[in-house]
Amino acid sequence: MQSWTEIAAQISHSTGTPFTIQTASSLGGGCINQAYRIEGNGQRFFVKLNNPECLSMFEAEAAGLQEIRNSRSLRAPAPICWSGNTSVAWLVLEYVEMRAGTGEGVRALGEGLAIMHRVSSGEFGWTCNNTIGATPQINAPSSNWIDFWRKHRLGYQLQLAKANGYSGRIQTQGERLMGELDCFFPDGQPDVSLLHGDLWSGNYNFDETGQPVIFDPAVYYGDRETDIAMTELFGGFPGSFYAAYRCAYPLDAGYATRKTLYNLYHILNHLNLFGRGYLSQAEQMMGRLLAEIR
């Protein structure tokens, strides 16, 4: 691929060290981007490729990784460079050699996430929009969490669902739920926390020293419970993760209900990305939430 020459030249410029690609090995595991490990001159990098119009997505991902790195909490791959041409867009990251985790590493993940969640900002949202999967995620800054969640999370996904042909019950339930969001926050506004934003089991691993690494973020500032809720959505994390997190940063009792509210965002996103198979689950989640306020 001709673009490899451009990518190598940009890596050389960004690192200040000459780099020539000797091997480019395709890696599996992703459904949105093509992924490669490139090697040469004793160096290795991780590269994501996608269509040229995806450059803004890569720019936001690089910014999100750097935001996490700046928190000095959990390891995240360092962004090296990103650009594109008329054929392809790319993002080059530090290559991290992954290993199987240990109980100590899982506890470190919980403790590190608690540290990250104590990093705050003046407002909910973030300095730029990004993506959740392949869906745009709007991060317009707001001083009100409930308004932010209503407009830029649930409301946005429900609008997409309507445009995708999902009307009727899901829209009726959704409108009622958005009108009653205050009921789920009896103590008022949550703290503003730095969030990974897409923290499921496929987006963390452990490096060669056994320390946790998080990647593929959808960063913004919001209620930390949204991150914890997503860890429970697709099978859950090990129990020692939750024990370590709660010891470092206890959760409010209301989380047990709000986690369904927060995970509804991701199920609606899956409905919009992958189709009708998620419709019933979304409607059931809305039903459980509405039952809490009857």
PDB file of C-alpha atoms in Angstrom, residues 3-287:
ATOM      1  CA  SER A   3       0.165   5.021   2.048  1.00  0.00           C
ATOM      2  CA  TRP A   4       2.622   3.028   4.181  1.00  0.00           C
ATOM      3  CA  THR A   5       5.393   5.283   2.873  1.00  0.00           C
ATOM      4  CA  GLU A   6       3.493   8.357   4.066  1.00  0.00           C
ATOM      5  CA  ILE A   7       2.752   6.744   7.414  1.00  0.00           C
ATOM      6  CA  ALA A   8       6.416   5.817   7.937  1.00  0.00           C
ATOM      7  CA  ALA A   9       7.517   9.346   7.055  1.00  0.00           C
ATOM      8  CA  GLN A  10       5.064  10.853   9.528  1.00  0.00           C
ATOM      9  CA  ILE A  11       6.200   8.470  12.273  1.00  0.00           C
ATOM     10  CA  SER A  12       9.800   9.490  11.611  1.00  0.00           C
ATOM     11  CA  HIS A  13       8.846  13.166  11.838  1.00  0.00           C
ATOM     12  CA  SER A  14       6.744  12.730  14.992  1.00  0.00           C
ATOM     13  CA  THR A  15       9.264  10.618  16.912  1.00  0.00           C
ATOM     14  CA  GLY A  16      12.407  12.263  15.626  1.00  0.00           C
ATOM     15  CA  THR A  17      13.811   8.821  14.814  1.00  0.00           C
ATOM     16  CA  PRO A  18      14.093   7.401  11.281  1.00  0.00           C
ATOM     17  CA  PHE A  19      11.549   4.661  10.669  1.00  0.00           C
ATOM     18  CA  THR A  20      11.059   2.373   7.700  1.00  0.00           C
ATOM     19  CA  ILE A  21       8.321  -0.246   7.610  1.00  0.00           C
ATOM     20  CA  GLN A  22       9.774  -3.703   7.135  1.00  0.00           C
ATOM     21  CA  THR A  23       6.679  -5.736   8.042  1.00  0.00           C
ATOM     22  CA  ALA A  24       2.979  -4.875   8.376  1.00  0.00           C
ATOM     23  CA  SER A  25       0.944  -7.622  10.052  1.00  0.00           C
ATOM     24  CA  SER A  26      -2.846  -7.519  10.029  1.00  0.00           C
ATOM     25  CA  LEU A  27      -4.438  -7.872  13.475  1.00  0.00           C
ATOM     26  CA  GLY A  28      -7.963  -9.037  14.284  1.00  0.00           C
ATOM     27  CA  GLY A  29     -10.378  -8.040  17.001  1.00  0.00           C
ATOM     28  CA  GLY A  30     -11.939  -4.872  15.601  1.00  0.00           C
ATOM     29  CA  CYS A  31     -15.133  -4.399  13.614  1.00  0.00           C
ATOM     30  CA  ILE A  32     -14.772  -0.706  12.721  1.00  0.00           C
ATOM     31  CA  ASN A  33     -11.151  -0.215  11.624  1.00  0.00           C
ATOM     32  CA  GLN A  34      -8.428  -2.258  10.006  1.00  0.00           C
ATOM     33  CA  ALA A  35      -5.599  -2.819  12.489  1.00  0.00           C
ATOM     34  CA  TYR A  36      -1.916  -3.557  11.882  1.00  0.00           C
ATOM     35  CA  ARG A  37       1.318  -4.024  13.766  1.00  0.00           C
ATOM     36  CA  ILE A  38       4.140  -2.428  11.816  1.00  0.00           C
ATOM     37  CA  GLU A  39       7.798  -3.072  12.531  1.00  0.00           C
ATOM     38  CA  GLY A  40      11.151  -1.762  11.356  1.00  0.00           C
ATOM     39  CA  ASN A  41      14.411  -0.296  12.647  1.00  0.00           C
ATOM     40  CA  GLY A  42      13.855  -2.064  15.952  1.00  0.00           C
ATOM     41  CA  GLN A  43      10.571  -0.219  16.496  1.00  0.00           C
ATOM     42  CA  ARG A  44       6.938  -1.358  16.560  1.00  0.00           C
ATOM     43  CA  PHE A  45       3.698   0.599  16.270  1.00  0.00           C
ATOM     44  CA  PHE A  46      -0.021  -0.117  16.226  1.00  0.00           C
ATOM     45  CA  VAL A  47      -1.882   1.372  13.255  1.00  0.00           C
ATOM     46  CA  LYS A  48      -5.594   1.843  12.618  1.00  0.00           C
ATOM     47  CA  LEU A  49      -6.826   2.467   9.081  1.00  0.00           C
ATOM     48  CA  ASN A  50     -10.203   3.580   7.813  1.00  0.00           C
ATOM     49  CA  ASN A  51     -11.811   5.676   5.088  1.00  0.00           C
ATOM     50  CA  PRO A  52     -10.497   9.238   4.601  1.00  0.00           C
ATOM     51  CA  GLU A  53     -13.612  10.775   6.162  1.00  0.00           C
ATOM     52  CA  CYS A  54     -12.787   8.997   9.444  1.00  0.00           C
ATOM     53  CA  LEU A  55      -9.802  11.228  10.177  1.00  0.00           C
ATOM     54  CA  SER A  56     -11.810  13.337  12.651  1.00  0.00           C
ATOM     55  CA  MET A  57     -12.695  10.116  14.514  1.00  0.00           C
ATOM     56  CA  PHE A  58      -8.993   9.290  14.810  1.00  0.00           C
ATOM     57  CA  GLU A  59      -8.160  12.842  15.917  1.00  0.00           C
ATOM     58  CA  ALA A  60     -10.720  12.574  18.713  1.00  0.00           C
ATOM     59  CA  GLU A  61      -9.455   9.146  19.749  1.00  0.00           C
ATOM     60  CA  ALA A  62      -5.902  10.458  19.977  1.00  0.00           C
ATOM     61  CA  ALA A  63      -7.101  13.372  22.111  1.00  0.00           C
ATOM     62  CA  GLY A  64      -9.033  10.989  24.365  1.00  0.00           C
ATOM     63  CA  LEU A  65      -6.050   8.724  24.888  1.00  0.00           C
ATOM     64  CA  GLN A  66      -3.920  11.732  25.784  1.00  0.00           C
ATOM     65  CA  GLU A  67      -6.582  12.968  28.217  1.00  0.00           C
ATOM     66  CA  ILE A  68      -6.429   9.606  29.996  1.00  0.00           C
ATOM     67  CA  ARG A  69      -2.628   9.623  29.974  1.00  0.00           C
ATOM     68  CA  ASN A  70      -2.627  13.130  31.457  1.00  0.00           C
ATOM     69  CA  SER A  71      -4.678  11.826  34.388  1.00  0.00           C
ATOM     70  CA  ARG A  72      -1.746   9.624  35.474  1.00  0.00           C
ATOM     71  CA  SER A  73      -4.163   6.920  36.551  1.00  0.00           C
ATOM     72  CA  LEU A  74      -4.207   3.989  34.114  1.00  0.00           C
ATOM     73  CA  ARG A  75      -1.931   3.223  31.208  1.00  0.00           C
ATOM     74  CA  ALA A  76      -3.268   4.046  27.755  1.00  0.00           C
ATOM     75  CA  PRO A  77      -1.325   3.722  24.491  1.00  0.00           C
ATOM     76  CA  ALA A  78       0.456   6.914  23.515  1.00  0.00           C
ATOM     77  CA  PRO A  79      -0.826   8.515  20.301  1.00  0.00           C
ATOM     78  CA  ILE A  80       2.088   8.970  17.895  1.00  0.00           C
ATOM     79  CA  CYS A  81       0.544  10.592  14.806  1.00  0.00           C
ATOM     80  CA  TRP A  82      -2.566  10.672  12.636  1.00  0.00           C
ATOM     81  CA  SER A  83      -3.387  11.946   9.186  1.00  0.00           C
ATOM     82  CA  GLY A  84      -4.797  10.787   5.876  1.00  0.00           C
ATOM     83  CA  ASN A  85      -4.858  11.168   2.111  1.00  0.00           C
ATOM     84  CA  THR A  86      -7.478  10.687  -0.572  1.00  0.00           C
ATOM     85  CA  SER A  87      -7.427   6.906  -0.046  1.00  0.00           C
ATOM     86  CA  VAL A  88      -7.173   6.279   3.691  1.00  0.00           C
ATOM     87  CA  ALA A  89      -7.014   7.833   7.159  1.00  0.00           C
ATOM     88  CA  TRP A  90      -4.704   6.486   9.827  1.00  0.00           C
ATOM     89  CA  LEU A  91      -3.934   6.642  13.527  1.00  0.00           C
ATOM     90  CA  VAL A  92      -0.566   5.431  14.811  1.00  0.00           C
ATOM     91  CA  LEU A  93      -0.274   4.434  18.461  1.00  0.00           C
ATOM     92  CA  GLU A  94       2.370   3.063  20.768  1.00  0.00           C
ATOM     93  CA  TYR A  95       2.429  -0.719  20.417  1.00  0.00           C
ATOM     94  CA  VAL A  96       1.753  -2.410  23.757  1.00  0.00           C
ATOM     95  CA  GLU A  97       2.560  -6.105  24.086  1.00  0.00           C
ATOM     96  CA  MET A  98      -0.403  -7.633  25.887  1.00  0.00           C
ATOM     97  CA  ARG A  99      -0.313 -10.466  28.393  1.00  0.00           C
ATOM     98  CA  ALA A 100      -2.853 -12.408  30.443  1.00  0.00           C
ATOM     99  CA  GLY A 101      -3.908 -10.595  33.586  1.00  0.00           C
ATOM    100  CA  THR A 102      -3.605 -11.645  37.218  1.00  0.00           C
ATOM    101  CA  GLY A 103      -5.755 -10.951  40.236  1.00  0.00           C
ATOM    102  CA  GLU A 104      -3.368  -8.191  41.218  1.00  0.00           C
ATOM    103  CA  GLY A 105      -3.727  -6.623  37.764  1.00  0.00           C
ATOM    104  CA  VAL A 106      -7.522  -6.720  37.939  1.00  0.00           C
ATOM    105  CA  ARG A 107      -7.457  -5.000  41.330  1.00  0.00           C
ATOM    106  CA  ALA A 108      -5.089  -2.392  39.906  1.00  0.00           C
ATOM    107  CA  LEU A 109      -7.631  -1.771  37.137  1.00  0.00           C
ATOM    108  CA  GLY A 110     -10.328  -1.001  39.699  1.00  0.00           C
ATOM    109  CA  GLU A 111      -8.043   1.193  41.780  1.00  0.00           C
ATOM    110  CA  GLY A 112      -6.721   3.021  38.726  1.00  0.00           C
ATOM    111  CA  LEU A 113     -10.204   3.690  37.368  1.00  0.00           C
ATOM    112  CA  ALA A 114     -11.187   5.168  40.730  1.00  0.00           C
ATOM    113  CA  ILE A 115      -8.201   7.514  40.493  1.00  0.00           C
ATOM    114  CA  MET A 116      -9.163   8.470  36.940  1.00  0.00           C
ATOM    115  CA  HIS A 117     -12.739   9.175  38.011  1.00  0.00           C
ATOM    116  CA  ARG A 118     -11.484  11.677  40.585  1.00  0.00           C
ATOM    117  CA  VAL A 119     -10.049  13.791  37.768  1.00  0.00           C
ATOM    118  CA  SER A 120     -12.615  16.495  37.191  1.00  0.00           C
ATOM    119  CA  SER A 121     -13.487  19.354  34.865  1.00  0.00           C
ATOM    120  CA  GLY A 122     -15.627  22.437  35.126  1.00  0.00           C
ATOM    121  CA  GLU A 123     -18.448  21.052  33.007  1.00  0.00           C
ATOM    122  CA  PHE A 124     -20.003  17.862  31.710  1.00  0.00           C
ATOM    123  CA  GLY A 125     -19.085  16.996  28.128  1.00  0.00           C
ATOM    124  CA  TRP A 126     -15.720  17.671  26.545  1.00  0.00           C
ATOM    125  CA  THR A 127     -13.751  19.921  24.242  1.00  0.00           C
ATOM    126  CA  CYS A 128     -14.617  17.902  21.125  1.00  0.00           C
ATOM    127  CA  ASN A 129     -17.136  15.387  19.841  1.00  0.00           C
ATOM    128  CA  ASN A 130     -16.071  11.796  19.240  1.00  0.00           C
ATOM    129  CA  THR A 131     -17.707   8.456  18.478  1.00  0.00           C
ATOM    130  CA  ILE A 132     -19.276   5.596  20.404  1.00  0.00           C
ATOM    131  CA  GLY A 133     -18.568   2.654  18.139  1.00  0.00           C
ATOM    132  CA  ALA A 134     -19.215   4.182  14.723  1.00  0.00           C
ATOM    133  CA  THR A 135     -21.931   6.543  16.003  1.00  0.00           C
ATOM    134  CA  PRO A 136     -21.202  10.249  16.539  1.00  0.00           C
ATOM    135  CA  GLN A 137     -21.130  11.165  20.229  1.00  0.00           C
ATOM    136  CA  ILE A 138     -21.946  14.787  21.004  1.00  0.00           C
ATOM    137  CA  ASN A 139     -19.997  16.259  23.910  1.00  0.00           C
ATOM    138  CA  ALA A 140     -21.201  19.879  23.930  1.00  0.00           C
ATOM    139  CA  PRO A 141     -20.258  21.251  27.367  1.00  0.00           C
ATOM    140  CA  SER A 142     -23.076  21.643  29.892  1.00  0.00           C
ATOM    141  CA  SER A 143     -23.344  22.627  33.548  1.00  0.00           C
ATOM    142  CA  ASN A 144     -26.355  20.315  34.017  1.00  0.00           C
ATOM    143  CA  TRP A 145     -25.861  16.553  33.854  1.00  0.00           C
ATOM    144  CA  ILE A 146     -29.537  15.666  33.484  1.00  0.00           C
ATOM    145  CA  ASP A 147     -29.935  18.075  30.565  1.00  0.00           C
ATOM    146  CA  PHE A 148     -26.751  16.726  29.007  1.00  0.00           C
ATOM    147  CA  TRP A 149     -27.882  13.103  29.299  1.00  0.00           C
ATOM    148  CA  ARG A 150     -31.365  13.909  28.040  1.00  0.00           C
ATOM    149  CA  LYS A 151     -30.195  15.815  24.963  1.00  0.00           C
ATOM    150  CA  HIS A 152     -26.860  14.325  23.950  1.00  0.00           C
ATOM    151  CA  ARG A 153     -27.232  10.711  25.042  1.00  0.00           C
ATOM    152  CA  LEU A 154     -30.797   9.330  25.251  1.00  0.00           C
ATOM    153  CA  GLY A 155     -32.399  11.968  23.046  1.00  0.00           C
ATOM    154  CA  TYR A 156     -29.738  11.692  20.381  1.00  0.00           C
ATOM    155  CA  GLN A 157     -30.006   7.895  20.205  1.00  0.00           C
ATOM    156  CA  LEU A 158     -33.803   8.024  20.103  1.00  0.00           C
ATOM    157  CA  GLN A 159     -33.660  10.471  17.186  1.00  0.00           C
ATOM    158  CA  LEU A 160     -31.332   8.093  15.356  1.00  0.00           C
ATOM    159  CA  ALA A 161     -33.683   5.201  16.129  1.00  0.00           C
ATOM    160  CA  LYS A 162     -36.627   7.113  14.692  1.00  0.00           C
ATOM    161  CA  ALA A 163     -34.633   7.927  11.553  1.00  0.00           C
ATOM    162  CA  ASN A 164     -33.793   4.215  11.307  1.00  0.00           C
ATOM    163  CA  GLY A 165     -37.465   3.291  11.362  1.00  0.00           C
ATOM    164  CA  TYR A 166     -37.944   2.448  15.042  1.00  0.00           C
ATOM    165  CA  SER A 167     -41.104   4.254  16.077  1.00  0.00           C
ATOM    166  CA  GLY A 168     -44.095   3.371  18.236  1.00  0.00           C
ATOM    167  CA  ARG A 169     -43.500   2.022  21.722  1.00  0.00           C
ATOM    168  CA  ILE A 170     -39.802   2.782  21.934  1.00  0.00           C
ATOM    169  CA  GLN A 171     -40.394   6.433  21.119  1.00  0.00           C
ATOM    170  CA  THR A 172     -43.374   6.744  23.470  1.00  0.00           C
ATOM    171  CA  GLN A 173     -41.437   5.161  26.318  1.00  0.00           C
ATOM    172  CA  GLY A 174     -38.379   7.233  25.501  1.00  0.00           C
ATOM    173  CA  GLU A 175     -40.238  10.542  25.588  1.00  0.00           C
ATOM    174  CA  ARG A 176     -41.772   9.732  28.941  1.00  0.00           C
ATOM    175  CA  LEU A 177     -38.462   8.587  30.362  1.00  0.00           C
ATOM    176  CA  MET A 178     -36.661  11.737  29.241  1.00  0.00           C
ATOM    177  CA  GLY A 179     -39.355  13.822  30.910  1.00  0.00           C
ATOM    178  CA  GLU A 180     -38.846  12.016  34.217  1.00  0.00           C
ATOM    179  CA  LEU A 181     -35.043  11.880  34.420  1.00  0.00           C
ATOM    180  CA  ASP A 182     -34.909  14.082  37.508  1.00  0.00           C
ATOM    181  CA  CYS A 183     -36.505  11.235  39.496  1.00  0.00           C
ATOM    182  CA  PHE A 184     -33.329   9.190  39.183  1.00  0.00           C
ATOM    183  CA  PHE A 185     -31.166  11.887  40.769  1.00  0.00           C
ATOM    184  CA  PRO A 186     -32.690  12.650  44.194  1.00  0.00           C
ATOM    185  CA  ASP A 187     -29.365  14.012  45.432  1.00  0.00           C
ATOM    186  CA  GLY A 188     -28.914  16.404  42.529  1.00  0.00           C
ATOM    187  CA  GLN A 189     -25.949  16.684  40.205  1.00  0.00           C
ATOM    188  CA  PRO A 190     -23.268  13.957  40.278  1.00  0.00           C
ATOM    189  CA  ASP A 191     -19.608  14.859  40.401  1.00  0.00           C
ATOM    190  CA  VAL A 192     -17.899  15.607  37.097  1.00  0.00           C
ATOM    191  CA  SER A 193     -15.472  12.752  36.335  1.00  0.00           C
ATOM    192  CA  LEU A 194     -13.133  11.863  33.506  1.00  0.00           C
ATOM    193  CA  LEU A 195     -14.705   8.871  31.747  1.00  0.00           C
ATOM    194  CA  HIS A 196     -13.350   6.225  29.410  1.00  0.00           C
ATOM    195  CA  GLY A 197     -16.818   6.205  27.870  1.00  0.00           C
ATOM    196  CA  ASP A 198     -16.776   2.744  26.264  1.00  0.00           C
ATOM    197  CA  LEU A 199     -15.448   0.536  29.035  1.00  0.00           C
ATOM    198  CA  TRP A 200     -16.413  -3.035  28.188  1.00  0.00           C
ATOM    199  CA  SER A 201     -14.241  -6.125  28.512  1.00  0.00           C
ATOM    200  CA  GLY A 202     -12.850  -5.761  24.991  1.00  0.00           C
ATOM    201  CA  ASN A 203     -11.301  -2.387  25.764  1.00  0.00           C
ATOM    202  CA  TYR A 204      -8.844  -3.306  28.485  1.00  0.00           C
ATOM    203  CA  ASN A 205      -5.968  -5.731  28.814  1.00  0.00           C
ATOM    204  CA  PHE A 206      -2.643  -6.078  30.620  1.00  0.00           C
ATOM    205  CA  ASP A 207       0.861  -5.138  29.524  1.00  0.00           C
ATOM    206  CA  GLU A 208       4.039  -7.200  29.776  1.00  0.00           C
ATOM    207  CA  THR A 209       4.447  -6.178  33.431  1.00  0.00           C
ATOM    208  CA  GLY A 210       0.889  -7.221  34.323  1.00  0.00           C
ATOM    209  CA  GLN A 211      -0.380  -3.655  34.668  1.00  0.00           C
ATOM    210  CA  PRO A 212      -3.802  -2.789  33.182  1.00  0.00           C
ATOM    211  CA  VAL A 213      -4.080  -0.926  29.893  1.00  0.00           C
ATOM    212  CA  ILE A 214      -7.252   0.762  28.624  1.00  0.00           C
ATOM    213  CA  PHE A 215      -7.812   1.728  24.999  1.00  0.00           C
ATOM    214  CA  ASP A 216     -10.446   2.538  22.336  1.00  0.00           C
ATOM    215  CA  PRO A 217     -11.990   5.270  24.502  1.00  0.00           C
ATOM    216  CA  ALA A 218     -15.001   7.501  23.898  1.00  0.00           C
ATOM    217  CA  VAL A 219     -13.796  10.085  26.407  1.00  0.00           C
ATOM    218  CA  TYR A 220     -15.876  12.815  27.999  1.00  0.00           C
ATOM    219  CA  TYR A 221     -16.575  14.190  31.484  1.00  0.00           C
ATOM    220  CA  GLY A 222     -19.702  12.920  33.220  1.00  0.00           C
ATOM    221  CA  ASP A 223     -21.123  10.728  35.966  1.00  0.00           C
ATOM    222  CA  ARG A 224     -18.579   8.033  36.846  1.00  0.00           C
ATOM    223  CA  GLU A 225     -21.421   5.550  37.239  1.00  0.00           C
ATOM    224  CA  THR A 226     -21.734   5.421  33.445  1.00  0.00           C
ATOM    225  CA  ASP A 227     -18.331   3.736  33.184  1.00  0.00           C
ATOM    226  CA  ILE A 228     -19.085   1.268  35.976  1.00  0.00           C
ATOM    227  CA  ALA A 229     -22.484   0.480  34.467  1.00  0.00           C
ATOM    228  CA  MET A 230     -20.963  -0.425  31.126  1.00  0.00           C
ATOM    229  CA  THR A 231     -18.501  -2.808  32.766  1.00  0.00           C
ATOM    230  CA  GLU A 232     -21.585  -4.803  33.823  1.00  0.00           C
ATOM    231  CA  LEU A 233     -23.325  -4.748  30.443  1.00  0.00           C
ATOM    232  CA  PHE A 234     -21.601  -7.509  28.454  1.00  0.00           C
ATOM    233  CA  GLY A 235     -20.735 -10.202  30.955  1.00  0.00           C
ATOM    234  CA  GLY A 236     -19.166  -8.021  33.615  1.00  0.00           C
ATOM    235  CA  PHE A 237     -15.638  -7.658  34.976  1.00  0.00           C
ATOM    236  CA  PRO A 238     -14.110  -9.896  37.663  1.00  0.00           C
ATOM    237  CA  GLY A 239     -15.442  -9.405  41.180  1.00  0.00           C
ATOM    238  CA  SER A 240     -12.059  -8.202  42.432  1.00  0.00           C
ATOM    239  CA  PHE A 241     -12.312  -5.224  40.050  1.00  0.00           C
ATOM    240  CA  TYR A 242     -15.549  -4.033  41.666  1.00  0.00           C
ATOM    241  CA  ALA A 243     -14.271  -4.671  45.187  1.00  0.00           C
ATOM    242  CA  ALA A 244     -11.126  -2.630  44.539  1.00  0.00           C
ATOM    243  CA  TYR A 245     -13.076   0.190  42.896  1.00  0.00           C
ATOM    244  CA  ARG A 246     -15.694   0.421  45.648  1.00  0.00           C
ATOM    245  CA  CYS A 247     -13.003   0.369  48.328  1.00  0.00           C
ATOM    246  CA  ALA A 248     -11.254   3.300  46.665  1.00  0.00           C
ATOM    247  CA  TYR A 249     -14.402   5.201  45.617  1.00  0.00           C
ATOM    248  CA  PRO A 250     -17.704   3.870  47.024  1.00  0.00           C
ATOM    249  CA  LEU A 251     -20.847   4.003  44.872  1.00  0.00           C
ATOM    250  CA  ASP A 252     -24.152   5.523  45.939  1.00  0.00           C
ATOM    251  CA  ALA A 253     -27.084   3.171  46.563  1.00  0.00           C
ATOM    252  CA  GLY A 254     -28.952   4.764  43.663  1.00  0.00           C
ATOM    253  CA  TYR A 255     -26.451   3.279  41.234  1.00  0.00           C
ATOM    254  CA  ALA A 256     -28.393  -0.001  41.238  1.00  0.00           C
ATOM    255  CA  THR A 257     -31.211   1.744  39.349  1.00  0.00           C
ATOM    256  CA  ARG A 258     -29.194   4.283  37.369  1.00  0.00           C
ATOM    257  CA  LYS A 259     -26.987   1.620  35.795  1.00  0.00           C
ATOM    258  CA  THR A 260     -29.993   0.537  33.705  1.00  0.00           C
ATOM    259  CA  LEU A 261     -30.514   4.151  32.625  1.00  0.00           C
ATOM    260  CA  TYR A 262     -26.876   4.493  31.633  1.00  0.00           C
ATOM    261  CA  ASN A 263     -26.684   1.161  29.825  1.00  0.00           C
ATOM    262  CA  LEU A 264     -29.835   2.003  27.889  1.00  0.00           C
ATOM    263  CA  TYR A 265     -27.682   4.473  25.946  1.00  0.00           C
ATOM    264  CA  HIS A 266     -25.409   1.662  24.777  1.00  0.00           C
ATOM    265  CA  ILE A 267     -28.268  -0.703  23.945  1.00  0.00           C
ATOM    266  CA  LEU A 268     -29.930   2.019  21.864  1.00  0.00           C
ATOM    267  CA  ASN A 269     -26.607   2.570  20.144  1.00  0.00           C
ATOM    268  CA  HIS A 270     -26.393  -1.154  19.369  1.00  0.00           C
ATOM    269  CA  LEU A 271     -29.938  -0.992  18.024  1.00  0.00           C
ATOM    270  CA  ASN A 272     -28.894   1.810  15.688  1.00  0.00           C
ATOM    271  CA  LEU A 273     -25.666   0.113  14.662  1.00  0.00           C
ATOM    272  CA  PHE A 274     -26.652  -3.551  14.455  1.00  0.00           C
ATOM    273  CA  GLY A 275     -30.408  -3.686  14.063  1.00  0.00           C
ATOM    274  CA  ARG A 276     -33.702  -4.905  15.454  1.00  0.00           C
ATOM    275  CA  GLY A 277     -32.230  -7.638  17.632  1.00  0.00           C
ATOM    276  CA  TYR A 278     -31.706  -5.000  20.350  1.00  0.00           C
ATOM    277  CA  LEU A 279     -35.211  -3.485  20.164  1.00  0.00           C
ATOM    278  CA  SER A 280     -36.855  -5.740  22.733  1.00  0.00           C
ATOM    279  CA  GLN A 281     -33.990  -5.295  25.193  1.00  0.00           C
ATOM    280  CA  ALA A 282     -34.210  -1.507  24.891  1.00  0.00           C
ATOM    281  CA  GLU A 283     -37.975  -1.558  25.453  1.00  0.00           C
ATOM    282  CA  GLN A 284     -37.623  -3.850  28.466  1.00  0.00           C
ATOM    283  CA  MET A 285     -35.003  -1.580  30.017  1.00  0.00           C
ATOM    284  CA  MET A 286     -37.239   1.433  29.523  1.00  0.00           C
ATOM    285  CA  GLY A 287     -40.121  -0.473  31.081  1.00  0.00           C
TER     286      GLY A 287
END
